[in-house]
Structures are given as structure tokens and as C-alpha cells.
Short mmCIF file of C-alpha atoms in Angstrom, two decimals:
data_model
loop_
_atom_site.label_atom_id
_atom_site.label_comp_id
_atom_site.label_asym_id
_atom_site.label_seq_id
_atom_site.Cartn_x
_atom_site.Cartn_y
_atom_site.Cartn_z
CA MET T 1 184.21 111.27 4.06
CA ASP T 2 187.65 110.77 2.55
CA ASP T 3 186.41 108.08 0.21
CA TYR T 4 183.46 110.10 -1.10
CA VAL T 5 183.71 110.60 -4.84
CA ILE T 6 181.78 113.35 -6.58
CA PRO T 7 179.91 111.70 -9.43
CA LYS T 8 180.84 112.82 -12.91
CA LYS T 9 178.28 114.63 -14.99
CA PRO T 10 176.79 112.07 -17.38
CA LYS T 11 177.77 112.56 -20.97
CA PRO T 12 175.18 112.05 -23.69
CA SER T 13 175.31 108.75 -25.47
CA LYS T 14 177.44 109.12 -28.60
CA LYS T 15 174.60 107.43 -30.39
CA TYR T 16 172.38 110.47 -29.88
CA LEU T 17 174.87 113.32 -30.18
CA GLU T 18 173.54 114.40 -33.59
CA LEU T 19 169.98 114.46 -32.29
CA ILE T 20 170.97 116.61 -29.32
CA LYS T 21 173.10 118.80 -31.58
CA ALA T 22 170.04 119.61 -33.72
CA TYR T 23 168.25 120.99 -30.65
CA LYS T 24 171.27 122.84 -29.33
CA ASN T 25 171.71 124.44 -32.76
CA PHE T 26 168.04 125.42 -32.80
CA LEU T 27 168.38 127.07 -29.39
CA ALA T 28 171.55 128.89 -30.42
CA ASP T 29 170.12 129.99 -33.78
CA ASN T 30 167.09 131.47 -32.02
CA ASN T 31 169.06 133.02 -29.11
CA LEU T 32 167.18 130.88 -26.60
CA ASP T 33 168.83 130.27 -23.26
CA TYR T 34 168.31 126.79 -21.83
CA ASP T 35 170.20 124.36 -19.59
CA LEU T 36 171.92 122.25 -22.23
CA ASP T 37 173.05 119.72 -19.64
CA TYR T 38 169.38 119.07 -18.94
CA LEU T 39 168.86 118.11 -22.60
CA ASP T 40 171.70 115.61 -22.28
CA LYS T 41 170.11 114.23 -19.11
CA ILE T 42 166.72 113.83 -20.78
CA VAL T 43 168.26 111.86 -23.62
CA ASN T 44 170.35 109.68 -21.32
CA ASP T 45 167.53 108.98 -18.88
CA SER T 46 164.97 108.25 -21.59
CA ASN T 47 167.44 105.99 -23.39
CA ILE T 48 167.35 103.52 -20.49
CA HIS T 49 163.61 102.97 -20.92
CA ILE T 50 163.69 103.01 -24.70
CA MET T 51 166.39 100.33 -24.79
CA LYS T 52 164.37 98.12 -22.44
CA LEU T 53 161.45 98.36 -24.86
CA LYS T 54 163.63 97.77 -27.91
CA TYR T 55 165.01 94.54 -26.47
CA LYS T 56 161.63 93.46 -25.13
CA TYR T 57 160.08 93.61 -28.61
CA ASN T 58 163.34 92.84 -30.46
CA ARG T 59 161.91 93.84 -33.85
CA PRO T 60 164.32 93.47 -36.77
CA ARG T 61 165.30 96.51 -38.81
CA PRO T 62 163.88 96.86 -42.34
CA LYS T 63 167.22 95.73 -43.83
CA GLN T 64 167.16 92.57 -41.75
CA ILE T 65 163.67 91.74 -43.00
CA ALA T 66 164.68 92.47 -46.59
CA ASP T 67 167.74 90.23 -46.28
CA PHE T 68 165.63 87.42 -44.83
CA TYR T 69 163.29 87.54 -47.84
CA GLY T 70 166.06 88.10 -50.38
CA ILE T 71 164.88 91.61 -51.24
CA GLN T 72 167.42 94.15 -52.47
CA PHE T 73 167.32 97.05 -50.01
CA ASN T 74 169.92 99.73 -49.38
CA PRO T 75 169.16 101.83 -46.30
CA TYR T 76 171.45 104.52 -45.00
CA LYS T 77 174.37 103.04 -43.11
CA LEU T 78 174.13 104.60 -39.69
CA LYS T 79 175.90 103.80 -36.44
CA THR T 80 172.60 104.47 -34.69
CA SER T 81 170.78 101.57 -36.31
CA LYS T 82 172.47 98.67 -34.54
CA THR T 83 169.73 98.04 -31.96
CA PRO T 84 166.26 96.58 -32.53
CA SER T 85 163.93 98.76 -34.56
CA TYR T 86 160.86 99.11 -32.31
CA PRO T 87 160.26 101.66 -30.88
CA SER T 88 162.23 104.37 -32.63
CA GLY T 89 164.48 106.01 -30.04
CA HIS T 90 165.02 109.01 -32.30
CA ALA T 91 161.27 109.54 -32.57
CA SER T 92 160.85 109.23 -28.81
CA GLN T 93 163.68 111.52 -27.92
CA SER T 94 163.06 114.14 -30.59
CA TYR T 95 159.40 114.47 -29.57
CA LEU T 96 160.38 114.45 -25.91
CA LEU T 97 162.88 117.27 -26.40
CA SER T 98 160.51 119.25 -28.62
CA GLU T 99 157.67 119.09 -26.12
CA ILE T 100 159.86 119.96 -23.13
CA LEU T 101 161.38 122.90 -24.98
CA SER T 102 157.92 123.97 -26.21
CA ARG T 103 156.83 124.31 -22.58
CA ASN T 104 159.61 126.84 -22.08
CA PHE T 105 159.43 128.50 -25.49
CA PRO T 106 155.78 128.30 -26.61
CA LYS T 107 156.37 130.81 -29.41
CA HIS T 108 158.72 128.27 -30.99
CA SER T 109 156.56 125.18 -30.47
CA VAL T 110 155.59 124.84 -34.13
CA GLU T 111 159.24 124.92 -35.23
CA LEU T 112 160.32 122.54 -32.48
CA ARG T 113 157.61 120.04 -33.40
CA GLU T 114 158.61 120.35 -37.06
CA LEU T 115 162.19 119.53 -36.07
CA ALA T 116 160.99 116.40 -34.26
CA LYS T 117 158.88 115.43 -37.28
CA ASN T 118 161.85 115.87 -39.64
CA ILE T 119 164.16 113.80 -37.44
CA THR T 120 161.54 111.07 -37.23
CA LEU T 121 160.82 111.05 -40.98
CA SER T 122 164.52 110.99 -41.83
CA ARG T 123 164.81 107.65 -40.05
CA ILE T 124 161.92 106.19 -42.05
CA LYS T 125 163.12 107.64 -45.37
CA GLY T 126 166.61 106.41 -44.56
CA GLY T 127 165.25 102.89 -44.35
CA VAL T 128 166.25 102.24 -40.76
CA HIS T 129 162.73 102.32 -39.28
CA PHE T 130 159.24 101.23 -40.16
CA PRO T 131 156.53 103.90 -39.75
CA SER T 132 155.08 101.90 -36.84
CA ASP T 133 158.45 102.12 -35.02
CA SER T 134 158.17 105.89 -35.11
CA ALA T 135 154.47 105.96 -34.24
CA TYR T 136 155.12 103.92 -31.11
CA GLY T 137 158.24 105.97 -30.35
CA ILE T 138 156.03 109.07 -30.24
CA LYS T 139 153.61 107.30 -27.88
CA VAL T 140 156.54 106.42 -25.63
CA ALA T 141 157.52 110.11 -25.56
CA GLN T 142 153.94 111.08 -24.69
CA ALA T 143 153.95 108.63 -21.78
CA MET T 144 157.28 109.99 -20.52
CA LEU T 145 156.00 113.55 -20.75
CA GLU T 146 153.20 112.70 -18.34
CA VAL T 147 155.76 112.08 -15.58
CA ILE T 148 158.25 114.84 -16.37
#
């Protein structure tokens, strides 16, 4: 028993802190009480599966395709766009969080889904994802929701 170490609480990936922050701000702004550590856990746990898919498909980002074909393209420069493009982790995780929170706060489901939509679209408009990356990211979230 002397060598037993209490595991540390997992910290959210720095990559997804802004995504989680958007949901925490939404909860705070609407005076909604929720286990914020659980949101971190959802993002961390889902990230494992999303990364496996990203590296399985290994799809280049839009900028990489543009560079290959000699096309001038200037996407947003984001630290969160260093992994393969497909599926979109932000789409997966934002829809996952929105649906889980909608179960607990059904009166806010429209706003939560709109938040997920905005996060997802910002990645496409920013030039770091193709629309199909996000579409599949949402399907990944739907599959995860079936087991949560």
C-alpha cells in the first residue's frame, strides 16, 4: 500500500482548451451548474479515438493540398491544425459536448447546437478543414453518443 499513487486528474489537452472554454462560458453565462471536470474528461477521452481516425485516414489539410498544386491559399494559422484533417476533432467534440449538455439542459439545446455549428463552421471558414472533415466529425460524435 505504501507505493500506491493516487492518479492525477487528467487535464484537458491544450489543443482543445478554447473549445472547452466556449462551453464553460456558455454554462456560466446561463447560470447552469455542471461538472466541468466531466467536460474535460469527455474531450480527453474522445480525443484518443479521434486521433486514431485522423492518422488512419491521414488526410492533408487544405493548405497542404493548395501548396501541392501551387495554389495561393492563406488559412488561419492555428496551433490546432497540425494533425491530419479528417475527421474534424473540433466538429466531433463540439457536437459531443452540445448533445451531452442538451440532455441535461434541454431548454438550451438550440443554443448549444448553434454553438457547435459555429465552432465547426469557423474551422471550415478558417481554411483548416474541408466540409467533409466536419461532416464526418459530426458522424463520429453521433457514434460516440450512442455509447455514452
